[in-house]
Tab-separated table of C-alpha atoms in Angstrom:
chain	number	residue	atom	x	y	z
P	293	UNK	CA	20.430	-30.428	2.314
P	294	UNK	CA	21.262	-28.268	-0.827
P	295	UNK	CA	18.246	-25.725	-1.900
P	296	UNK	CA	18.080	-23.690	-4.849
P	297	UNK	CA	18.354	-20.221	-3.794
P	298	UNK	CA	17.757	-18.120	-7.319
P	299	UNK	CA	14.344	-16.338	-6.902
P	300	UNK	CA	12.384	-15.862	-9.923
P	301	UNK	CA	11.095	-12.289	-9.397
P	302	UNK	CA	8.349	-12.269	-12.616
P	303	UNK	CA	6.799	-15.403	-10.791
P	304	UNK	CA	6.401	-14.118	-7.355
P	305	UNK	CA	5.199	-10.883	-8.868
P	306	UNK	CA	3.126	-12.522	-11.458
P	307	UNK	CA	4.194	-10.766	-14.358
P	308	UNK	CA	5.420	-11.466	-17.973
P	309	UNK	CA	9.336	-10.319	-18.885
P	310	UNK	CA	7.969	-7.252	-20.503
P	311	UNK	CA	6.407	-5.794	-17.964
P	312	UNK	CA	7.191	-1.878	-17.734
P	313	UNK	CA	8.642	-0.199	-14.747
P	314	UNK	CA	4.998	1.196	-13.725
P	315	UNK	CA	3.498	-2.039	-13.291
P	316	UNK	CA	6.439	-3.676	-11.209
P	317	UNK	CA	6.700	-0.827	-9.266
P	318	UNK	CA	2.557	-1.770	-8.430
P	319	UNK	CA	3.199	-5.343	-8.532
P	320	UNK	CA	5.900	-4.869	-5.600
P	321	UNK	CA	3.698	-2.728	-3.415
P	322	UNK	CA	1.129	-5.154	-3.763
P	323	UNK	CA	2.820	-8.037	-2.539
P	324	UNK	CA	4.437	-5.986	0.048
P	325	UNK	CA	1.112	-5.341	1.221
P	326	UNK	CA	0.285	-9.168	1.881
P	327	UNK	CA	3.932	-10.156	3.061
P	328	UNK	CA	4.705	-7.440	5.745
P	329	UNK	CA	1.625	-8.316	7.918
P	330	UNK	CA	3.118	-12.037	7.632
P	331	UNK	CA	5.948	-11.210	8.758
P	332	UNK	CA	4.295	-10.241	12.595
P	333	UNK	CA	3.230	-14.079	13.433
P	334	UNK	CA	4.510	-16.024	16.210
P	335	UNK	CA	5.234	-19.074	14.144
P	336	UNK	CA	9.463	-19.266	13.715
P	337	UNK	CA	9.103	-20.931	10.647
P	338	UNK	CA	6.038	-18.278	9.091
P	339	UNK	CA	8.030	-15.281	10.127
P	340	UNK	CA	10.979	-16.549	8.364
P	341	UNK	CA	9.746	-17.433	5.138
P	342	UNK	CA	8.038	-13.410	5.213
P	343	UNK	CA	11.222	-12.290	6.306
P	344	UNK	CA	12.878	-13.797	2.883
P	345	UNK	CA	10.031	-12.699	0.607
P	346	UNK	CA	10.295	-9.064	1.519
P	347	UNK	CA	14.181	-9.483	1.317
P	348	UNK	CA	13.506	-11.255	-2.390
P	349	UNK	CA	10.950	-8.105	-2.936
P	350	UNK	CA	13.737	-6.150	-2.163
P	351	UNK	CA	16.137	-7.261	-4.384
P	352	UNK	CA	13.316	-7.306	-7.271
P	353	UNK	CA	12.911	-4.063	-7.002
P	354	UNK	CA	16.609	-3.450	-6.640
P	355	UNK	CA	17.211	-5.566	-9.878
P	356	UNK	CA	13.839	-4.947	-12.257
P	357	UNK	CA	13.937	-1.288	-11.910
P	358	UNK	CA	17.486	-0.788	-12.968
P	359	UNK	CA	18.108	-0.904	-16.748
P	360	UNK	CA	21.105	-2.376	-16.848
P	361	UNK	CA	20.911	-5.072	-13.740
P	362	UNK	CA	17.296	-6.293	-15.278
P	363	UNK	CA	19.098	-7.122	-18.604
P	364	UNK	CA	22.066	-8.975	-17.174
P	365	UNK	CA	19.175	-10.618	-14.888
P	366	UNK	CA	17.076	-11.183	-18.084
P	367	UNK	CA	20.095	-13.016	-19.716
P	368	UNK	CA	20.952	-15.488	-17.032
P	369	UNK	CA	17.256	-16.151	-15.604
P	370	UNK	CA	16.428	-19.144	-17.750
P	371	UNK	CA	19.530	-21.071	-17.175
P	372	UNK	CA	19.308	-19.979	-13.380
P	373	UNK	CA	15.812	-21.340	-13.073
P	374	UNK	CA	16.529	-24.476	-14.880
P	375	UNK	CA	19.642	-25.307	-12.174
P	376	UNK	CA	17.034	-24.054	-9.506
P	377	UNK	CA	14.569	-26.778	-11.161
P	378	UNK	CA	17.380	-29.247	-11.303
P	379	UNK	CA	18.107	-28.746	-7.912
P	380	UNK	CA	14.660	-29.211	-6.597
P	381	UNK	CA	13.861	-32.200	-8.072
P	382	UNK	CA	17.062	-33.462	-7.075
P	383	UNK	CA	16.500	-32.486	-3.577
P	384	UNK	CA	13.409	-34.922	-3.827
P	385	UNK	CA	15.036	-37.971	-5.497
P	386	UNK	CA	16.427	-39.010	-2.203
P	387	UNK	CA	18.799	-42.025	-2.802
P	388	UNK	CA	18.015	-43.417	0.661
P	389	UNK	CA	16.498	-47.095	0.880
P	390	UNK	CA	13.121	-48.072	2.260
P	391	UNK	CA	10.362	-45.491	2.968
P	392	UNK	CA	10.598	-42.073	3.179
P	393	UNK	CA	8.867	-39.477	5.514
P	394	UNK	CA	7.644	-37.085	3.213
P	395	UNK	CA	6.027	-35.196	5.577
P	396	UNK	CA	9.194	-34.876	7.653
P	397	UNK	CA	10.327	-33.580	3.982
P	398	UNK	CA	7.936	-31.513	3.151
P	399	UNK	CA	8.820	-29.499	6.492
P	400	UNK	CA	12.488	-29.411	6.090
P	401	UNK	CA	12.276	-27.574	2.363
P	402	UNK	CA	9.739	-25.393	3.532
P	403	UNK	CA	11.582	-24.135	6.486
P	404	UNK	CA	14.249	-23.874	3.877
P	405	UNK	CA	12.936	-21.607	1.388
P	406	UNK	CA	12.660	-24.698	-0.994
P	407	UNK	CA	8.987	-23.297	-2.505
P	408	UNK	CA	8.568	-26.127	-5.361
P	409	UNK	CA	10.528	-29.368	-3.514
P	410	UNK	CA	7.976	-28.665	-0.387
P	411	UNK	CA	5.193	-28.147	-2.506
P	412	UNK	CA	6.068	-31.887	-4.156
P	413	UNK	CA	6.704	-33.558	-0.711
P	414	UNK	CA	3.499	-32.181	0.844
P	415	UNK	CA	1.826	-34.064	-2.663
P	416	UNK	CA	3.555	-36.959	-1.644
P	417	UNK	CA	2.460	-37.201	2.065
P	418	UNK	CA	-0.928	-36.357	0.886
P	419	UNK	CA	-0.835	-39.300	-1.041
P	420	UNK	CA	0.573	-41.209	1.806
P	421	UNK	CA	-2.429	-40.191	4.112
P	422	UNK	CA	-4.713	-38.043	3.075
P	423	UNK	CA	-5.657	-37.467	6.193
P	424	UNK	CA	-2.808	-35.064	7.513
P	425	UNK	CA	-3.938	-31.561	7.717
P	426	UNK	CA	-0.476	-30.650	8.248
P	427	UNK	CA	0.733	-31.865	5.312
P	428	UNK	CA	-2.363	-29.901	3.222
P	429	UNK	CA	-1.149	-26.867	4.999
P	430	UNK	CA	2.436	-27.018	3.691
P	431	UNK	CA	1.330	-27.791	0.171
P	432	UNK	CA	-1.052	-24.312	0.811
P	433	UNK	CA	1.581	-22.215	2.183
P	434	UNK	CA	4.287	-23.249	-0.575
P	435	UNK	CA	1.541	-22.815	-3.628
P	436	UNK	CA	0.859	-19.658	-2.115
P	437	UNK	CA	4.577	-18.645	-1.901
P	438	UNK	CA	4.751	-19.604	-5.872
P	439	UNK	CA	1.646	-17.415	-6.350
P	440	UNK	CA	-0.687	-20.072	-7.280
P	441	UNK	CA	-3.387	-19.098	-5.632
P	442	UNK	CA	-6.172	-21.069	-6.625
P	443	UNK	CA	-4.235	-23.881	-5.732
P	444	UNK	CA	-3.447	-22.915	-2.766
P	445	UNK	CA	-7.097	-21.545	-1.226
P	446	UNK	CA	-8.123	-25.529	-2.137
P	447	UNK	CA	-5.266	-26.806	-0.422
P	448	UNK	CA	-6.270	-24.495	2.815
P	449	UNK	CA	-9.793	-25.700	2.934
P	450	UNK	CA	-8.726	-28.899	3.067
P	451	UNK	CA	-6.131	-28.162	5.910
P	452	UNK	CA	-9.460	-26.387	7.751
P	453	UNK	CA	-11.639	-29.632	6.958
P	454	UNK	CA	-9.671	-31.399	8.874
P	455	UNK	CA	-8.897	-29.127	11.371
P	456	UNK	CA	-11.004	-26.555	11.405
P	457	UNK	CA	-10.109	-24.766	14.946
P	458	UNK	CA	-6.699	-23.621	13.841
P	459	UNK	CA	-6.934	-19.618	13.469
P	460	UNK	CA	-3.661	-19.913	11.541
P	461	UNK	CA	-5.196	-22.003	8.714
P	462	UNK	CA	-8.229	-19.574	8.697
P	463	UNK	CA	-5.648	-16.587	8.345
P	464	UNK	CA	-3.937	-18.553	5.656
P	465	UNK	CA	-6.977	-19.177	3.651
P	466	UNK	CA	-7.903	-15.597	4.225
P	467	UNK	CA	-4.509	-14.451	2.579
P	468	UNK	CA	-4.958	-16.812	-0.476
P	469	UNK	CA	-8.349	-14.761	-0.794
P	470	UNK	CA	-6.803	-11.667	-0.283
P	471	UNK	CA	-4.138	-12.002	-2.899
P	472	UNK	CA	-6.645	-13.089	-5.345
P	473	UNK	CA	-8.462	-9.637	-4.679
P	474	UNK	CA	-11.730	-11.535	-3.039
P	475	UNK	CA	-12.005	-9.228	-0.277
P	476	UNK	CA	-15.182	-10.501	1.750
P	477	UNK	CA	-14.134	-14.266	1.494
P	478	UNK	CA	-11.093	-13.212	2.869
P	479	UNK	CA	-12.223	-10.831	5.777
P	480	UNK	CA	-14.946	-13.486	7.041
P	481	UNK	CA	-11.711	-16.363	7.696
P	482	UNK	CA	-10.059	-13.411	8.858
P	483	UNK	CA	-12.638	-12.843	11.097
P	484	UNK	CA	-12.561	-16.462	11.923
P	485	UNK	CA	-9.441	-16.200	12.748
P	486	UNK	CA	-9.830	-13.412	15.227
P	487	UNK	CA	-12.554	-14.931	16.784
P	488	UNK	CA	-10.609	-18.153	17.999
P	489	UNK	CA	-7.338	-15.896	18.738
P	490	UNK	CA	-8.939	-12.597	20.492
P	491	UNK	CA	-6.407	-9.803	19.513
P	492	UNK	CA	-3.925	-11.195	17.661
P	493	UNK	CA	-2.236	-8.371	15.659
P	494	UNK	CA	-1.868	-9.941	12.946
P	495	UNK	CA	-5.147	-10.670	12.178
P	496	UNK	CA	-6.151	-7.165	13.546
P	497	UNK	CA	-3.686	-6.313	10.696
P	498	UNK	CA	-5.195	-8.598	7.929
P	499	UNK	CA	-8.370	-7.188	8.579
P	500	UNK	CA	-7.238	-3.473	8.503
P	501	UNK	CA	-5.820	-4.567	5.239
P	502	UNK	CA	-8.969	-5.356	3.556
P	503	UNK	CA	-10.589	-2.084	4.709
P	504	UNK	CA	-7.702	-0.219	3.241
P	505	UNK	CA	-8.029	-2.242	0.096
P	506	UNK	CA	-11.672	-1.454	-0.006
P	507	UNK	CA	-11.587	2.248	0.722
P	508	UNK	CA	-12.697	2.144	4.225
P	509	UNK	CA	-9.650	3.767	5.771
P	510	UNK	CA	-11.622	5.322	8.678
P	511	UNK	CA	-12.259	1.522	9.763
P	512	UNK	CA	-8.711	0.825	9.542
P	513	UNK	CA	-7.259	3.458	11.501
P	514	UNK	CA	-8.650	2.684	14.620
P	515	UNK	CA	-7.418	-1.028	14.200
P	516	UNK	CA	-3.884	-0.243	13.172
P	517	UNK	CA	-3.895	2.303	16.344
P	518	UNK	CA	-3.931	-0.589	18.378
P	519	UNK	CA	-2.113	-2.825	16.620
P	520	UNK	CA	1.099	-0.186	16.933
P	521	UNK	CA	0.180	0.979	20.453
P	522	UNK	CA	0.278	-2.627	21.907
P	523	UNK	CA	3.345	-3.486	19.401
P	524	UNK	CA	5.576	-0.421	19.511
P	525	UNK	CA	8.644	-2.193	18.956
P	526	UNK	CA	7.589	-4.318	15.468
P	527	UNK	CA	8.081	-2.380	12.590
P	528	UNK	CA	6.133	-4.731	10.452
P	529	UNK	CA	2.950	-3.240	11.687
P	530	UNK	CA	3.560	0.467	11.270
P	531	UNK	CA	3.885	0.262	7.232
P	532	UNK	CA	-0.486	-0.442	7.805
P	533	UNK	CA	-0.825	1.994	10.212
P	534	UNK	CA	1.215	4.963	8.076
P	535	UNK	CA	-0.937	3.502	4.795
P	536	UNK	CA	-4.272	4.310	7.029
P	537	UNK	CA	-3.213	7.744	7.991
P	538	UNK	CA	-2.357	8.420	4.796
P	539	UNK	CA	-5.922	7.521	3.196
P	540	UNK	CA	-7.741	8.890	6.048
P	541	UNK	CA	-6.062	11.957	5.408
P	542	UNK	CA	-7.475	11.921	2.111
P	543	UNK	CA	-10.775	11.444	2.812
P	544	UNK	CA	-10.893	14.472	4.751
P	545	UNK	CA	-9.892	16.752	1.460
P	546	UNK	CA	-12.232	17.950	-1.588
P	547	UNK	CA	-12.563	15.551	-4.157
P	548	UNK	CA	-12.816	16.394	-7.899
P	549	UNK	CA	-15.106	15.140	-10.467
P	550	UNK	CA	-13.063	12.288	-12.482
P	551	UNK	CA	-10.910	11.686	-9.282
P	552	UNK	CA	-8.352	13.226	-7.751
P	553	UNK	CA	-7.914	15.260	-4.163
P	554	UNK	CA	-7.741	19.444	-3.226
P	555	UNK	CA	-7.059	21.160	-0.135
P	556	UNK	CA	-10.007	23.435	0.262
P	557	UNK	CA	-9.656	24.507	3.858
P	558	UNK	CA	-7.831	25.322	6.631
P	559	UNK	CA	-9.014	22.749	8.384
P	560	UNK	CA	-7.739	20.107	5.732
P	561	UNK	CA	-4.087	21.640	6.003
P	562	UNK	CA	-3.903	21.297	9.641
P	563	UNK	CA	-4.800	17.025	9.620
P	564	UNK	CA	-2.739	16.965	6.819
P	565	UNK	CA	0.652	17.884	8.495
P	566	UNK	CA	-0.830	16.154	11.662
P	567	UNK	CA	-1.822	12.401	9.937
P	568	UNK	CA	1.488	12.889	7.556
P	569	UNK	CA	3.773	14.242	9.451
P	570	UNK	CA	2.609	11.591	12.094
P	571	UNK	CA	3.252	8.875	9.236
P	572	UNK	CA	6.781	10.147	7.822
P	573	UNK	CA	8.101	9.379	11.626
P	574	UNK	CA	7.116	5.701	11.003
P	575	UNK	CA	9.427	3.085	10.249
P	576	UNK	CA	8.554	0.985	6.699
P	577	UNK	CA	9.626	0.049	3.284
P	578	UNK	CA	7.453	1.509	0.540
P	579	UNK	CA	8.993	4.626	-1.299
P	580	UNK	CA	5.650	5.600	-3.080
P	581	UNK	CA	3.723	5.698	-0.081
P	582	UNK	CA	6.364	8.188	1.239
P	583	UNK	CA	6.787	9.901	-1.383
P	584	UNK	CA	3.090	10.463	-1.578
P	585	UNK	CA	2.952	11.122	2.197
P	586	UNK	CA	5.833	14.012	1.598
P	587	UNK	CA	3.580	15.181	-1.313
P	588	UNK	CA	0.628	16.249	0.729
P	589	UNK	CA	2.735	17.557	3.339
P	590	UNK	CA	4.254	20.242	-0.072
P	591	UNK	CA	0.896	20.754	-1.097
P	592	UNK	CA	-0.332	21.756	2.529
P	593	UNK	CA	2.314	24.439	2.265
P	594	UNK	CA	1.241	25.391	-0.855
P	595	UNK	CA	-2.836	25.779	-0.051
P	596	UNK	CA	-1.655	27.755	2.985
P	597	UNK	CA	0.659	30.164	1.241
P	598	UNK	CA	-1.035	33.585	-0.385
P	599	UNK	CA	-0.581	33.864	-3.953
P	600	UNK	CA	-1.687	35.924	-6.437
P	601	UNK	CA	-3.759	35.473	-10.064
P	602	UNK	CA	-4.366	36.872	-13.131
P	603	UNK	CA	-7.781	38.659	-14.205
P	604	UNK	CA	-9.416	38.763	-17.132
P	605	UNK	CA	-11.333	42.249	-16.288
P	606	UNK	CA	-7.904	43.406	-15.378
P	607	UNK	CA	-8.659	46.636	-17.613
P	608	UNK	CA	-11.807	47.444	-15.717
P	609	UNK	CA	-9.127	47.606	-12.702
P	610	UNK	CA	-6.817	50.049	-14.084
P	611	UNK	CA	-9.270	51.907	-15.240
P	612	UNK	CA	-11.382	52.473	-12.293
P	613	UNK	CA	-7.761	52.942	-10.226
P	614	UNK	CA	-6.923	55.503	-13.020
P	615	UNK	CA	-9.790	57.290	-13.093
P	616	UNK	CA	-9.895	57.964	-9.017
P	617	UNK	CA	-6.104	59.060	-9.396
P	618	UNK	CA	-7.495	61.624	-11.513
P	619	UNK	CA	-10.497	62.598	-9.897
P	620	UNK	CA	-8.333	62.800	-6.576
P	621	UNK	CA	-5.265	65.392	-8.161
P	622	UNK	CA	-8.358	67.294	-10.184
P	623	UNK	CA	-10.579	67.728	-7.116
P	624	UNK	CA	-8.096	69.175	-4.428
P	625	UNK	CA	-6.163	70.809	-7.605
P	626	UNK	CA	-9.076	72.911	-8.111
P	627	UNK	CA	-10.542	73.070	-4.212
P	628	UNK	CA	-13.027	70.767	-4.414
P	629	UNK	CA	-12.435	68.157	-1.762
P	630	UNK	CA	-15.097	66.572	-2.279
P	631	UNK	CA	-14.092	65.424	-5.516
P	632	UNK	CA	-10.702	64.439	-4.394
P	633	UNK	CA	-12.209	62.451	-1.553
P	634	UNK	CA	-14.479	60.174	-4.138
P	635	UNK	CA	-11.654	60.036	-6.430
P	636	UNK	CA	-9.539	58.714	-3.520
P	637	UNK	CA	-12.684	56.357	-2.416
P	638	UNK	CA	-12.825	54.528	-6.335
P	639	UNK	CA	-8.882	54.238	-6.905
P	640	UNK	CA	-8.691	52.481	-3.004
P	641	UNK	CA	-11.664	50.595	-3.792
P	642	UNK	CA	-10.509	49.100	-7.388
P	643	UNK	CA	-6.847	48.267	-5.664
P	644	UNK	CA	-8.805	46.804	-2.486
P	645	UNK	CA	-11.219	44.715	-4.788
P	646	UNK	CA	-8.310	43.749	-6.759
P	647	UNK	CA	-5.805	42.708	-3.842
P	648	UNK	CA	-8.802	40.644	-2.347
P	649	UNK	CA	-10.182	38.842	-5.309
P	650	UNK	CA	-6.561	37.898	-6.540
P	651	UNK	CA	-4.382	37.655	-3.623
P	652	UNK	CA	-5.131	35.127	-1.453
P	653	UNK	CA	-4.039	31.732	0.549
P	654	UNK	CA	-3.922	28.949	-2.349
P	655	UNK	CA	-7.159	26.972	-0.438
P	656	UNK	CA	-9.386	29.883	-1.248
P	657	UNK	CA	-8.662	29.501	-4.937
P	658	UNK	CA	-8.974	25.708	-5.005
P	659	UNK	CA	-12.528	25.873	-2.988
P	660	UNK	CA	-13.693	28.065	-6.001
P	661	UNK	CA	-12.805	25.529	-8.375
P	662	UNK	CA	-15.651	24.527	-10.243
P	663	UNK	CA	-14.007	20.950	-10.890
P	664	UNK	CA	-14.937	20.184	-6.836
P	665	UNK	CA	-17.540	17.930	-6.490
P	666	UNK	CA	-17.209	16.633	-2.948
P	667	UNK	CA	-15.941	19.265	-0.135
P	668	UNK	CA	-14.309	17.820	2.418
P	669	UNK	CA	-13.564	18.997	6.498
């Protein structure tokens, strides 16, 4: 059976045409951030279709974020998506006699990658019998895959209605939540979920997903530790567990008023090159969330190295060094040691003063930045 196979990367990223490299870039992460954790289940058929959306994330980032390949995409998209359309609804005008398993349908294009003609036989079998929570769940999983996510957390409730012991439909619903940023509705079907399938990782994983999405990192760490630790061998999990080291790491280090981080301690540098170091040696796909991981790891090197400042009373210093280089030649030129020995005392005191007020490791400045308003480890 012929599928369409163009991929309309402003609808699964739910953006307009004009949207500017920033907001892709965001866009991408964010659905990265619901797909990879998909793409650890058990079900053949739910791995799969993962698999492909973080291949067609791939290539949207490959394609949107180069100047010259989004134009020659922009140019063609319309006529792609109409033979894409064309070929979907011809994929559903089946020319053979008598009735037709829609169900059986419904299946076949969603194990396919056929998004829209699976979303249209599920409607069908639903209107067949009603009763099929199978058939509700397709329908779910392909409006979710199109990003229609109202549609789809009705459709799941409807596959849990009538079937309301399956942990997959309760993970389902929880990632329709999710991706519509209602974080509590979607942890408690999480939770659900867990409950009826006691240390599933991927659920473990959904759930450490919301607490990094609601800035409780210190509750996801612990999670994605076991996720990894009984999983060492699936990548798809580590891209959570680098994400939590990175944001616990964080929240160990000063913050500033209006936002923003500073190291402000020794202490801070040495979990920083621990927790990113630790996540650099993990395998995933998100090049701003190394990028910032290699960042922290630079500006650990740069609170620990010694540096020195200007100073505004930077006369005062030369001054006071100048006047015990005199005292010190005047008083042993004319005997007096005395003399010489206080001269020698002020011009070593101004240097030392100077050398330790303005030559120092670069957290010692930053913890005597007035701008600090939370002080971390």
């Amino acid at each position: 059976m012929k599928t369409a196979t163009f991929v309309d990367f402003y609808e699964i990223l739910s953006l307009p045409e004009t949207a500017d490299a920033d907001r892709i870039r965001e866009a991408i992460r964010g659905q990265r951030r619901i797909w990879n954790k998909r793409a650890g289940q058990s079900d053949v058929v739910q791995k799969s279709v993962a698999e492909q959306r973080i291949r067609d994330l791939a290539d949207a980032e490959r394609v949107l974020l180069d100047a010259s390949a989004r134009r020659t995409y922009d140019s063609t998209r319309v006529q792609d998506k109409a033979r894409a359309g064309a070929e979907s609804a011809a994929a559903t005008r089946s020319t053979s006699e008598g009735a037709r398993d829609w169900l059986a349908e419904a299946r076949t294009f969603y194990a396919t990658g056929n998004a829209h003609a699976a979303n249209y036989a599920a409607r069908e079998a639903i209107a067949m019998n009603g009763a099929s929570h199978e058939a509700w769940n397709i329908r779910a999983n392909s409006s979710f895959i199109l990003a229609n996510y109202a549609d789809a957390g009705f459709e799941f409730r409807e596959a849990i209605r009538l079937m309301p012991h399956n942990a997959a439909y309760h993970f389902d619903y929880g990632e329709a939540h999710a991706a519509a940023g209602n974080w509590a509705d979607a942890l408690a079907e999480y939770e659900i979920a867990l409950q009826q399938v006691p240390g599933d990782p991927v659920y473990k994983t959904a759930i450490a997903n919301v607490y990094l999405n609601t800035g409780k990192s210190e509750q996801a760490l612990p999670l994605m530790e076991e996720v990894v630790k009984a999983q060492p061998g699936a990548e798809v999990f580590q891209y959570y567990l680098a994400w939590a080291l990175h944001d616990v790491n964080l929240a160990k280090w000063s913050r500033l008023r209006g936002g923003g981080f500073l190291i402000t301690s020794p202490e801070q540098i040495r979990i920083t090159r621990e927790m990113s170091g630790r996540a650099l040696r993990l395998t995933f796909s998100d090049d701003a969330l190394r990028a910032s991981l290699q960042d922290n790891l630079r500006r650990a090197d740069l609170a620990e190295a010694s540096k020195w400042t200007g100073s505004g009373n930077i006369l005062w210093y030369l001054g006071a060094a100048l006047s015990g280089l005199i005292m010190l030649f005047a008083g042993f030129g004319a005997g007096s040691a005395v003399v010489g020995l206080l001269g020698l005392l002020i011009g070593g005191l101004a240097v030392w003063l100077f050398i330790a007020r303005h030559h120092k490791p670069g957290w010692k400045f930053n913890a005597a930045n007035p701008a600090v308003h939370v002080r971390g480890v």
